[in-house]
Amino acid sequence: MPRPAPIERSKSRKNQFMTSTLRQSGSIVRGISIGTNQGMKLESGLRMQISGKVADKVEVVAALTDQNTPIQPEGNTQSLEEIDKVFVQIKSDQVQATLGDYYLTLPGTEFSPYQRKLQGVMASAELGKTKMTLSGAVSKGKFMTNRFLGQEGNQGPYQLKGDRGQIDIIVLAGTEKVWIDGELMTRGEDQDYVIEYSNGQITFTRNRLITADSRIVVDFQYTDLKFQRGLYSADLRTSTFGDKLAIGVRLLRESDNKENPLNYTLDEETQSRLAAAGDAIDSAYVSGVHFVGSGKGRYVAVDSAGIRFFRYVGADAGDYNLSFTYFGPGKGDYKLVGYNHYEFVGIGEGSYLPVVLLTPAQSHDLLDMSFNFQPSKGINLLTEIAASRKDNNLYSPKDDDDNVGFAGTSILNLSADSLNLLGKNLGKFQFSGKFRQVQERFRYLSRTEEVEKDRKWDVGDATVQAEQIIEMNGSYSPVQSLKFSGNWGRNKRADVFRSERWSAKTELRAKKIPEIRYQIENISSKNDGNGRKGDWIRQTGFSTYQFGKFKA
């Protein structure tokens, strides 16, 4: 098998005309492969890393390769080595630019946190108190969240699905985040889970036993090879009035290239069906039944009891070839038996139908503005407003009147490290109040909320997007060893769902006496859509005492 020939490492170049110092390392592969089941094949590859200064205060870092491979790394270790990452990065005191593969991270907002694996160009500049980041790239995948309950005693594999329930997806390596019961898991055979990126399946290790009560949430990015998706972003952060007011503006746009779908031909019939579907995209499909001639296909047509279906008879034994699409349990007539082998099981008894589901090109825009005002120590007011526009079908103007939605939030924080009255210190105080309003039509680009939010408010199966949340939190510590805290909140979703919750907590930590913690929480919810009501009380208590080196 081919063996790498190392390039001379740590090679520096200097001359009287240039003040650059570049360090190079890498390998060249040249070889011939011969096997019993294959002919002679020439293999060639180059991997190179370059770093160093090219001018005064200008640094370059680059990873170059001619090995362009779609192979994903194995998801059984905590760290991953990306074998096809290619980029050039140039840095100076005020400007930084990256060309090639990079990971874009834009944190710090309520409605528009953003993380994506991209391929393109990103540039950022910092001038005084103002910082701007611009990006234009091809996005390698879509963001998706899957929520499901575990199966008793079943460690997996559990199948991840795309936005339409499809299972023929490729998960982008290293983009997944997995939670069980709100706790973030760690990838690795000796950790919590392993993942097959090529087919989107997760298996949990013995370190994390799965039960029927396990609440599993997975965030990930995936590609279904339908369209090339472009991303454009602009992020501006600045401050004024002596840093008392911080202003942020963020614009994000993800859009498919509708002129060049990757897996089907955009002919007149296809465009007509997509245009007629509007936002009802599951109604856009074409027949997957193709007559190829007697003895040239895999299926034959069968008419029985007034039902026409197709039976698999083997390669070059039938008259038809069929293409199937997964619709989910109880939404199809066929089940998958093996590769290219589907069996008719009855109307509505299977998961597959012999049709080709058309995927329309989509676009998603998000504009976010934030204002953080801190007039003095202990007082902070944050206001954020966001607008989204999502078009689920760029081929049709139908149903476009619901594309735009708005969201907003205001948060007031008050704190005092010492409350003084008549010259006496009465302890520490903290209070925060939050108001959050989200319209039904507003659409997020990424996860913006806590993983266990539905459990926190006992949401159940309420699917209404519109939401209004009011929360108040406070704490008081008269002395360092004693602290009281509590909160109250209300979550209202249109006129369908309403939930109120409150909690109180006491903590006592002092020397020579037992440490004590006690918390009580109450949640009352009502769903007028399905008549469901909930009233929960959760109490937890904890006490410990230190006996020398022993703790009980």
Coordinates of C-alpha atoms in Angstrom, one line a residue:
M1 CA 0.0 0.0 0.0
P2 CA 1.2 3.6 -0.6
R3 CA 3.5 5.2 2.0
P4 CA 3.7 8.9 2.7
A5 CA 6.8 10.8 1.7
P6 CA 7.3 13.6 4.2
I7 CA 8.0 17.1 3.0
E8 CA 10.9 18.8 4.7
R9 CA 9.5 20.1 8.0
S10 CA 9.9 23.3 9.9
K11 CA 11.5 24.9 6.8
S12 CA 12.1 28.7 7.2
R13 CA 12.7 31.1 4.4
K14 CA 14.4 34.5 4.8
N15 CA 16.1 36.7 2.3
Q16 CA 17.1 40.4 2.0
F17 CA 14.0 41.2 0.0
M18 CA 11.3 39.6 2.3
T19 CA 10.8 39.6 6.0
S20 CA 8.6 36.5 6.0
T21 CA 9.1 33.4 8.0
L22 CA 7.0 30.4 6.9
R23 CA 7.0 27.0 8.5
Q24 CA 5.8 24.1 6.2
S25 CA 4.9 20.5 7.0
G26 CA 2.9 17.8 5.3
S27 CA 3.1 14.7 3.2
I28 CA 3.0 13.5 -0.4
V29 CA 1.5 10.1 -1.3
R30 CA 2.5 8.3 -4.4
G31 CA 1.7 4.6 -4.9
I32 CA 0.2 1.8 -6.8
S33 CA -2.7 -0.4 -5.5
I34 CA -3.1 -4.0 -6.8
G35 CA -5.7 -6.5 -5.6
T36 CA -7.3 -9.7 -6.6
N37 CA -10.7 -8.1 -7.3
Q38 CA -9.3 -4.9 -9.0
G39 CA -6.9 -3.8 -11.6
M40 CA -3.8 -1.7 -11.0
K41 CA -4.6 1.8 -9.7
L42 CA -2.3 4.8 -9.3
E43 CA -2.9 6.7 -6.0
S44 CA -1.7 10.3 -5.4
G45 CA -2.3 12.8 -2.6
L46 CA -0.9 15.9 -1.1
R47 CA -1.4 17.4 2.4
M48 CA 0.4 20.5 3.5
Q49 CA 0.3 22.9 6.4
I50 CA 1.8 26.4 6.3
S51 CA 2.1 28.9 9.0
G52 CA 4.2 32.0 9.8
K53 CA 4.5 35.7 9.2
V54 CA 4.6 37.1 5.6
A55 CA 5.0 40.7 6.7
D56 CA 5.3 42.8 9.8
K57 CA 2.2 42.1 12.0
V58 CA 0.7 39.9 9.2
E59 CA 0.4 36.2 9.9
V60 CA -0.8 33.4 7.6
V61 CA -2.1 29.9 8.5
A62 CA -3.1 27.5 5.7
A63 CA -4.1 23.8 5.3
L64 CA -4.0 22.6 1.7
T65 CA -4.8 19.3 0.1
D66 CA -5.7 17.8 -3.2
Q67 CA -7.6 15.0 -1.6
N68 CA -11.3 16.0 -2.0
T69 CA -13.2 13.2 -0.4
P70 CA -16.8 13.0 0.9
I71 CA -15.9 10.4 3.5
Q72 CA -17.0 11.4 7.0
P73 CA -14.7 10.6 10.0
E74 CA -15.9 7.9 12.4
G75 CA -18.0 9.2 15.3
N76 CA -16.7 7.0 18.0
T77 CA -14.1 9.3 19.6
Q78 CA -14.4 12.5 21.6
S79 CA -12.2 14.4 19.1
L80 CA -12.5 14.2 15.3
E81 CA -9.9 14.7 12.6
E82 CA -11.4 16.3 9.5
I83 CA -9.6 14.8 6.6
D84 CA -10.8 17.3 3.9
K85 CA -10.5 20.7 5.6
V86 CA -8.8 23.3 3.3
F87 CA -8.4 26.9 4.3
V88 CA -6.1 29.9 4.2
Q89 CA -6.3 32.4 7.2
I90 CA -4.7 35.8 7.2
K91 CA -4.4 37.8 10.5
S92 CA -3.3 41.3 11.4
D93 CA -3.9 43.5 14.4
Q94 CA -7.3 44.8 13.2
V95 CA -8.3 42.6 10.3
Q96 CA -8.7 38.8 9.9
A97 CA -9.8 36.8 6.8
T98 CA -10.4 33.2 6.2
L99 CA -10.9 31.5 2.8
G100 CA -11.9 27.9 2.5
D101 CA -13.5 25.7 5.2
Y102 CA -14.3 27.3 8.5
Y103 CA -16.7 27.2 11.4
L104 CA -18.9 30.3 11.8
T105 CA -20.0 31.1 15.4
L106 CA -22.1 34.1 16.2
P107 CA -23.2 33.9 19.8
G108 CA -24.7 36.3 22.4
T109 CA -28.3 37.0 21.3
E110 CA -31.8 35.7 22.3
F111 CA -33.1 35.0 18.8
S112 CA -30.1 34.7 16.5
P113 CA -27.3 32.5 17.9
Y114 CA -25.7 30.9 14.9
Q115 CA -23.2 28.0 14.3
R116 CA -22.5 26.5 10.9
K117 CA -19.8 24.5 9.0
L118 CA -19.1 26.6 5.9
Q119 CA -17.0 26.8 2.8
G120 CA -16.3 30.3 1.5
V121 CA -14.9 33.5 2.8
M122 CA -15.2 35.2 6.2
A123 CA -13.7 38.6 7.1
S124 CA -13.7 40.5 10.4
A125 CA -12.4 44.0 11.3
E126 CA -12.1 45.7 14.7
L127 CA -11.8 49.4 14.8
G128 CA -11.9 50.9 18.3
K129 CA -15.1 49.8 19.9
T130 CA -16.7 48.6 16.7
K131 CA -16.4 45.1 15.3
M132 CA -17.8 43.8 12.1
T133 CA -17.9 40.2 10.7
L134 CA -18.9 39.4 7.1
S135 CA -19.4 36.0 5.6
G136 CA -20.3 34.6 2.2
A137 CA -20.2 30.9 1.8
V138 CA -21.7 27.6 0.7
S139 CA -23.4 26.0 3.8
K140 CA -22.6 22.3 4.1
G141 CA -25.9 21.5 5.7
K142 CA -29.2 22.4 7.4
F143 CA -29.8 22.7 11.1
M144 CA -32.3 20.2 12.6
T145 CA -33.5 19.2 16.1
N146 CA -34.9 15.7 16.8
R147 CA -36.8 15.0 20.0
F148 CA -37.8 11.4 21.0
L149 CA -38.2 9.1 24.0
G150 CA -35.9 6.2 24.5
Q151 CA -37.0 2.6 24.4
E152 CA -36.7 0.5 27.5
G153 CA -33.4 -1.4 27.4
N154 CA -32.6 -0.3 23.8
Q155 CA -29.2 1.4 23.5
G156 CA -29.7 2.0 19.8
P157 CA -29.2 2.6 17.1
Y158 CA -31.7 5.5 17.0
Q159 CA -32.3 7.1 13.6
L160 CA -32.0 10.8 13.1
K161 CA -34.4 12.4 10.5
G162 CA -34.4 15.4 8.3
D163 CA -37.0 18.2 8.3
R164 CA -39.5 16.1 6.4
G165 CA -38.9 12.9 8.3
Q166 CA -36.5 11.6 5.7
I167 CA -33.8 9.1 6.8
D168 CA -31.5 9.2 3.8
I169 CA -29.4 12.0 5.2
I170 CA -25.7 12.5 6.0
V171 CA -24.9 14.2 9.4
L172 CA -22.0 16.6 9.2
A173 CA -19.2 15.4 11.4
G174 CA -18.9 17.1 14.8
T175 CA -22.0 19.2 14.5
E176 CA -24.2 17.1 16.7
K177 CA -25.1 17.9 20.4
V178 CA -26.9 15.2 22.3
W179 CA -28.8 15.7 25.6
I180 CA -30.5 13.1 27.8
D181 CA -32.9 14.5 30.4
G182 CA -31.3 17.9 29.8
E183 CA -27.7 16.7 30.4
L184 CA -25.2 17.2 27.6
M185 CA -23.6 14.0 26.5
T186 CA -20.0 13.3 25.3
R187 CA -19.2 11.4 22.1
G188 CA -16.9 8.4 22.4
E189 CA -16.9 4.6 22.9
D190 CA -15.7 5.1 26.4
Q191 CA -18.1 8.1 27.0
D192 CA -21.9 8.4 26.4
Y193 CA -22.6 7.7 22.7
V194 CA -21.2 6.9 19.2
I195 CA -22.7 8.1 15.9
E196 CA -22.6 6.9 12.3
Y197 CA -22.5 10.1 10.4
S198 CA -23.0 8.5 7.0
N199 CA -26.5 7.1 7.9
G200 CA -27.4 9.4 10.9
Q201 CA -27.7 6.7 13.6
I202 CA -26.8 7.2 17.3
T203 CA -26.0 4.3 19.7
F204 CA -25.6 4.9 23.4
T205 CA -22.9 3.2 25.4
R206 CA -23.2 1.3 28.7
N207 CA -22.2 4.4 30.5
R208 CA -25.6 5.9 29.7
L209 CA -28.4 3.4 30.1
I210 CA -31.6 4.2 28.1
T211 CA -35.1 3.7 29.6
A212 CA -38.6 4.5 28.3
D213 CA -38.5 7.7 30.4
S214 CA -35.2 9.0 28.8
R215 CA -35.9 12.3 27.1
I216 CA -33.4 12.5 24.2
V217 CA -32.8 15.7 22.2
V218 CA -30.3 15.9 19.3
D219 CA -29.2 19.1 17.5
F220 CA -27.3 18.5 14.3
Q221 CA -26.5 19.7 10.8
Y222 CA -27.2 17.4 7.9
T223 CA -27.2 17.3 4.1
D224 CA -29.7 15.5 1.9
L225 CA -27.9 16.4 -1.3
K226 CA -31.0 18.2 -2.7
F227 CA -29.6 21.7 -3.3
Q228 CA -26.5 23.8 -2.9
R229 CA -27.3 26.2 -0.1
G230 CA -25.7 29.6 0.2
L231 CA -25.2 31.6 3.4
Y232 CA -24.6 35.4 3.7
S233 CA -24.2 37.0 7.1
A234 CA -23.3 40.4 8.6
D235 CA -22.7 41.1 12.3
L236 CA -22.0 44.5 13.8
R237 CA -21.2 45.2 17.4
T238 CA -20.4 48.6 18.9
S239 CA -20.7 50.6 22.1
T240 CA -21.3 54.3 22.9
F241 CA -22.0 56.7 25.8
G242 CA -18.9 55.6 27.6
D243 CA -19.7 51.9 27.1
K244 CA -23.0 52.4 28.8
L245 CA -24.9 51.4 25.7
A246 CA -24.0 48.4 23.5
I247 CA -25.7 48.0 20.1
G248 CA -25.7 44.9 18.0
V249 CA -27.1 44.3 14.5
R250 CA -27.1 40.9 12.8
L251 CA -28.4 39.8 9.4
L252 CA -28.5 36.2 8.3
R253 CA -29.6 34.6 5.1
E254 CA -29.7 31.0 4.0
S255 CA -31.0 30.2 0.5
D256 CA -31.1 27.2 -1.8
N257 CA -30.0 27.6 -5.4
K258 CA -33.4 26.9 -7.0
E259 CA -32.0 26.9 -10.6
N260 CA -29.9 23.8 -10.0
P261 CA -31.4 21.0 -7.9
L262 CA -28.9 18.2 -7.4
N263 CA -31.0 15.1 -7.5
Y264 CA -33.8 15.7 -10.1
T265 CA -34.3 17.5 -13.4
L266 CA -36.2 20.7 -13.2
D267 CA -38.5 20.0 -16.2
E268 CA -41.9 21.5 -17.0
E269 CA -43.8 18.9 -15.0
T270 CA -41.7 19.3 -11.9
Q271 CA -42.0 23.1 -11.9
S272 CA -45.7 22.8 -12.4
R273 CA -46.2 20.5 -9.5
L274 CA -43.9 22.6 -7.2
A275 CA -45.8 25.8 -8.2
A276 CA -49.1 24.3 -7.4
A277 CA -48.0 22.9 -4.1
G278 CA -47.3 26.2 -2.4
D279 CA -46.3 25.6 1.2
A280 CA -48.0 22.2 1.2
I281 CA -44.7 20.7 0.0
D282 CA -45.7 17.1 0.8
S283 CA -48.2 17.2 -2.0
A284 CA -45.4 17.9 -4.5
Y285 CA -44.4 14.5 -5.9
V286 CA -44.1 12.5 -9.2
S287 CA -44.7 8.8 -9.7
G288 CA -41.8 6.5 -8.9
V289 CA -43.2 3.7 -11.1
H290 CA -41.2 3.2 -14.4
F291 CA -42.0 0.6 -17.0
V292 CA -38.7 -0.6 -18.4
G293 CA -39.9 -3.6 -20.5
S294 CA -40.5 -7.3 -19.9
G295 CA -37.7 -9.0 -18.1
K296 CA -35.8 -5.8 -17.5
G297 CA -37.1 -4.7 -14.1
R298 CA -37.5 -5.8 -10.5
Y299 CA -41.2 -5.6 -10.0
V300 CA -44.4 -6.8 -11.6
A301 CA -47.9 -5.2 -11.3
V302 CA -50.6 -7.1 -9.4
D303 CA -54.3 -6.5 -9.3
S304 CA -56.1 -8.1 -6.3
A305 CA -59.5 -7.3 -4.8
G306 CA -59.6 -4.0 -6.7
I307 CA -56.2 -2.9 -5.4
R308 CA -53.2 -2.5 -7.7
F309 CA -49.8 -2.9 -6.2
F310 CA -46.3 -4.0 -7.2
R311 CA -44.5 -7.2 -6.1
Y312 CA -40.8 -7.6 -6.0
V313 CA -39.6 -10.6 -8.1
G314 CA -35.8 -10.0 -8.4
A315 CA -33.4 -8.3 -10.8
D316 CA -34.2 -8.7 -14.5
A317 CA -37.4 -10.7 -13.7
G318 CA -40.1 -8.0 -13.7
D319 CA -41.5 -5.3 -15.9
Y320 CA -41.0 -2.2 -13.7
N321 CA -38.4 -0.4 -11.6
L322 CA -39.8 1.6 -8.6
S323 CA -38.4 4.5 -6.6
F324 CA -39.8 4.7 -3.0
T325 CA -40.0 7.6 -0.5
Y326 CA -40.2 7.2 3.3
F327 CA -43.3 8.9 4.7
G328 CA -43.4 7.4 8.2
P329 CA -45.2 4.6 10.0
G330 CA -48.9 4.3 8.9
K331 CA -48.4 6.8 6.0
G332 CA -47.3 4.3 3.4
D333 CA -48.3 1.0 1.8
Y334 CA -44.9 -0.7 1.6
K335 CA -42.1 -1.8 4.0
L336 CA -38.4 -2.0 3.3
V337 CA -37.1 -5.6 3.2
G338 CA -33.7 -5.1 1.8
Y339 CA -31.7 -3.0 -0.7
N340 CA -34.1 -2.0 -3.6
H341 CA -36.6 -4.6 -2.2
Y342 CA -39.9 -3.3 -0.9
E343 CA -43.0 -5.3 0.0
F344 CA -46.6 -4.3 -0.2
V345 CA -48.2 -4.7 3.3
G346 CA -51.6 -3.0 2.8
I347 CA -53.0 0.4 2.4
G348 CA -51.8 2.6 5.2
E349 CA -49.9 -0.3 6.9
G350 CA -46.4 0.6 5.8
S351 CA -44.0 3.5 5.7
Y352 CA -43.1 3.9 2.0
L353 CA -44.9 4.9 -1.1
P354 CA -43.8 4.4 -4.8
V355 CA -43.4 8.1 -5.5
V356 CA -40.5 10.6 -5.7
L357 CA -41.1 13.4 -3.3
L358 CA -40.0 16.8 -4.8
T359 CA -38.0 19.0 -2.4
P360 CA -38.6 22.7 -3.2
A361 CA -35.8 25.2 -2.8
Q362 CA -36.2 27.4 0.4
S363 CA -34.9 30.6 1.8
H364 CA -34.7 31.9 5.4
D365 CA -33.7 35.5 6.4
L366 CA -33.3 36.8 9.9
L367 CA -32.6 40.3 11.1
D368 CA -31.8 40.9 14.8
M369 CA -31.2 44.2 16.7
S370 CA -30.2 44.4 20.3
F371 CA -29.6 47.2 22.8
N372 CA -27.9 46.7 26.1
F373 CA -28.1 49.7 28.4
Q374 CA -26.2 49.8 31.7
P375 CA -26.5 53.3 33.2
S376 CA -24.8 52.4 36.5
K377 CA -23.4 49.4 38.4
G378 CA -26.2 47.0 39.3
I379 CA -28.7 48.2 36.7
N380 CA -28.9 46.6 33.2
L381 CA -31.7 46.7 30.6
L382 CA -31.5 44.5 27.5
T383 CA -33.9 44.9 24.6
E384 CA -33.9 42.7 21.5
I385 CA -36.1 42.7 18.4
A386 CA -35.9 40.2 15.6
A387 CA -37.7 39.6 12.3
S388 CA -37.7 36.5 10.2
R389 CA -38.8 35.7 6.6
K390 CA -39.0 32.1 5.5
D391 CA -40.2 31.0 2.1
N392 CA -40.8 27.2 2.1
N393 CA -41.2 27.0 -1.7
L394 CA -39.2 29.4 -3.9
Y395 CA -40.9 27.9 -7.0
S396 CA -44.3 29.2 -5.9
P397 CA -45.8 32.6 -4.8
K398 CA -48.7 30.7 -3.3
D399 CA -49.0 30.9 0.5
D400 CA -46.3 33.6 0.8
D401 CA -48.6 35.9 2.9
D402 CA -47.4 34.1 6.1
N403 CA -43.6 34.3 5.4
V404 CA -42.8 37.2 7.8
G405 CA -42.8 37.0 11.6
F406 CA -41.5 39.1 14.6
A407 CA -40.2 38.4 18.1
G408 CA -39.0 40.6 20.9
T409 CA -37.7 40.5 24.5
S410 CA -36.8 42.9 27.3
I411 CA -34.8 41.9 30.4
L412 CA -34.2 44.1 33.4
N413 CA -31.5 43.1 35.9
L414 CA -31.0 44.8 39.3
S415 CA -28.4 43.8 41.8
A416 CA -26.7 45.2 45.0
D417 CA -23.7 43.6 46.6
S418 CA -24.7 45.4 49.9
L419 CA -28.0 46.8 51.0
N420 CA -27.5 49.6 53.5
L421 CA -30.1 51.0 55.9
L422 CA -29.2 53.5 58.6
G423 CA -25.6 52.5 58.2
K424 CA -26.2 48.8 58.5
N425 CA -25.4 46.2 55.9
L426 CA -28.6 44.2 55.2
G427 CA -27.0 41.7 52.8
K428 CA -27.0 41.1 49.0
F429 CA -30.0 41.4 46.7
Q430 CA -30.7 40.4 43.1
F431 CA -33.7 40.7 40.8
S432 CA -34.5 40.1 37.2
G433 CA -37.6 40.5 35.1
K434 CA -38.2 39.2 31.6
F435 CA -40.9 39.7 29.0
R436 CA -40.7 37.7 25.7
Q437 CA -43.1 37.8 22.8
V438 CA -42.9 35.5 19.7
Q439 CA -45.4 35.6 16.8
E440 CA -46.8 32.5 15.2
R441 CA -45.0 33.2 12.0
F442 CA -41.5 33.8 13.4
R443 CA -39.0 31.1 12.5
Y444 CA -35.7 30.4 14.2
L445 CA -32.5 29.5 12.3
S446 CA -30.9 27.6 15.2
R447 CA -31.6 26.6 18.8
T448 CA -32.3 29.6 21.0
E449 CA -34.0 28.1 24.0
E450 CA -33.0 25.8 26.8
V451 CA -33.3 22.1 26.1
E452 CA -35.8 21.3 28.9
K453 CA -38.0 24.2 28.2
D454 CA -41.1 22.1 27.4
R455 CA -40.7 20.2 30.7
K456 CA -40.1 23.4 32.6
W457 CA -43.5 24.7 31.5
D458 CA -45.3 21.4 31.2
V459 CA -46.0 22.2 27.5
G460 CA -46.8 18.6 26.5
D461 CA -47.9 18.4 22.9
A462 CA -48.9 22.1 22.5
T463 CA -47.7 22.9 19.0
V464 CA -48.7 26.6 18.8
Q465 CA -45.6 28.7 17.9
A466 CA -46.9 32.0 19.2
E467 CA -45.7 32.6 22.7
Q468 CA -45.7 35.2 25.5
I469 CA -43.5 34.6 28.6
I470 CA -43.3 36.7 31.7
E471 CA -40.7 35.7 34.3
M472 CA -39.4 37.3 37.6
N473 CA -36.5 35.9 39.6
G474 CA -35.1 37.2 42.9
S475 CA -32.7 36.3 45.6
Y476 CA -31.7 37.7 49.0
S477 CA -28.7 36.8 51.2
P478 CA -28.8 38.5 54.6
V479 CA -25.5 36.8 55.5
Q480 CA -22.9 34.9 53.5
S481 CA -24.0 31.5 54.7
L482 CA -27.8 31.9 54.1
K483 CA -29.6 32.5 50.8
F484 CA -33.3 32.7 49.8
S485 CA -34.3 32.7 46.2
G486 CA -37.5 32.3 44.2
N487 CA -39.2 32.9 40.8
W488 CA -42.6 33.2 39.2
G489 CA -43.5 32.9 35.6
R490 CA -46.3 32.6 33.0
N491 CA -46.2 31.0 29.6
K492 CA -49.2 31.7 27.3
R493 CA -49.5 30.4 23.7
A494 CA -52.3 32.2 21.9
D495 CA -55.6 31.2 23.5
V496 CA -54.8 27.5 23.5
F497 CA -52.1 26.9 26.2
R498 CA -51.4 28.5 29.5
S499 CA -48.9 27.6 32.2
E500 CA -47.9 29.2 35.5
R501 CA -45.0 28.1 37.7
W502 CA -43.3 29.3 40.8
S503 CA -40.5 28.0 42.9
A504 CA -38.7 28.8 46.2
K505 CA -35.3 27.7 47.4
T506 CA -33.3 27.9 50.6
E507 CA -29.6 27.3 51.1
L508 CA -27.7 27.2 54.4
R509 CA -23.9 26.8 54.3
A510 CA -22.2 27.5 57.6
K511 CA -19.3 26.1 59.5
K512 CA -19.9 23.5 62.3
I513 CA -23.5 22.9 61.3
P514 CA -25.0 20.7 58.5
E515 CA -25.3 22.1 55.0
I516 CA -29.0 22.3 54.0
R517 CA -30.7 22.8 50.7
Y518 CA -34.4 22.7 50.0
Q519 CA -36.4 23.6 46.9
I520 CA -40.1 23.4 46.0
E521 CA -41.6 24.0 42.6
N522 CA -45.2 24.2 41.4
I523 CA -46.4 24.0 37.8
S524 CA -50.0 24.4 36.7
S525 CA -50.9 24.1 33.0
K526 CA -54.0 23.9 30.8
N527 CA -54.3 23.1 27.1
D528 CA -57.7 24.0 25.7
G529 CA -56.8 22.3 22.4
N530 CA -56.9 18.8 23.8
G531 CA -58.4 19.3 27.2
R532 CA -55.2 18.4 29.0
K533 CA -54.5 19.8 32.5
G534 CA -51.5 19.5 34.7
D535 CA -50.7 20.3 38.3
W536 CA -47.2 19.4 39.5
I537 CA -45.4 19.8 42.7
R538 CA -41.7 18.9 42.8
Q539 CA -39.7 19.0 46.1
T540 CA -36.0 18.3 46.6
G541 CA -34.0 18.4 49.8
F542 CA -30.4 17.9 50.6
S543 CA -28.3 17.8 53.7
T544 CA -24.7 17.0 54.4
Y545 CA -22.2 17.4 57.2
Q546 CA -18.4 17.2 57.4
F547 CA -16.8 15.0 60.0
G548 CA -13.1 15.7 59.8
K549 CA -12.2 14.0 56.5
F550 CA -15.5 12.3 56.2
K551 CA -18.6 13.7 54.6
A552 CA -22.1 12.4 55.1

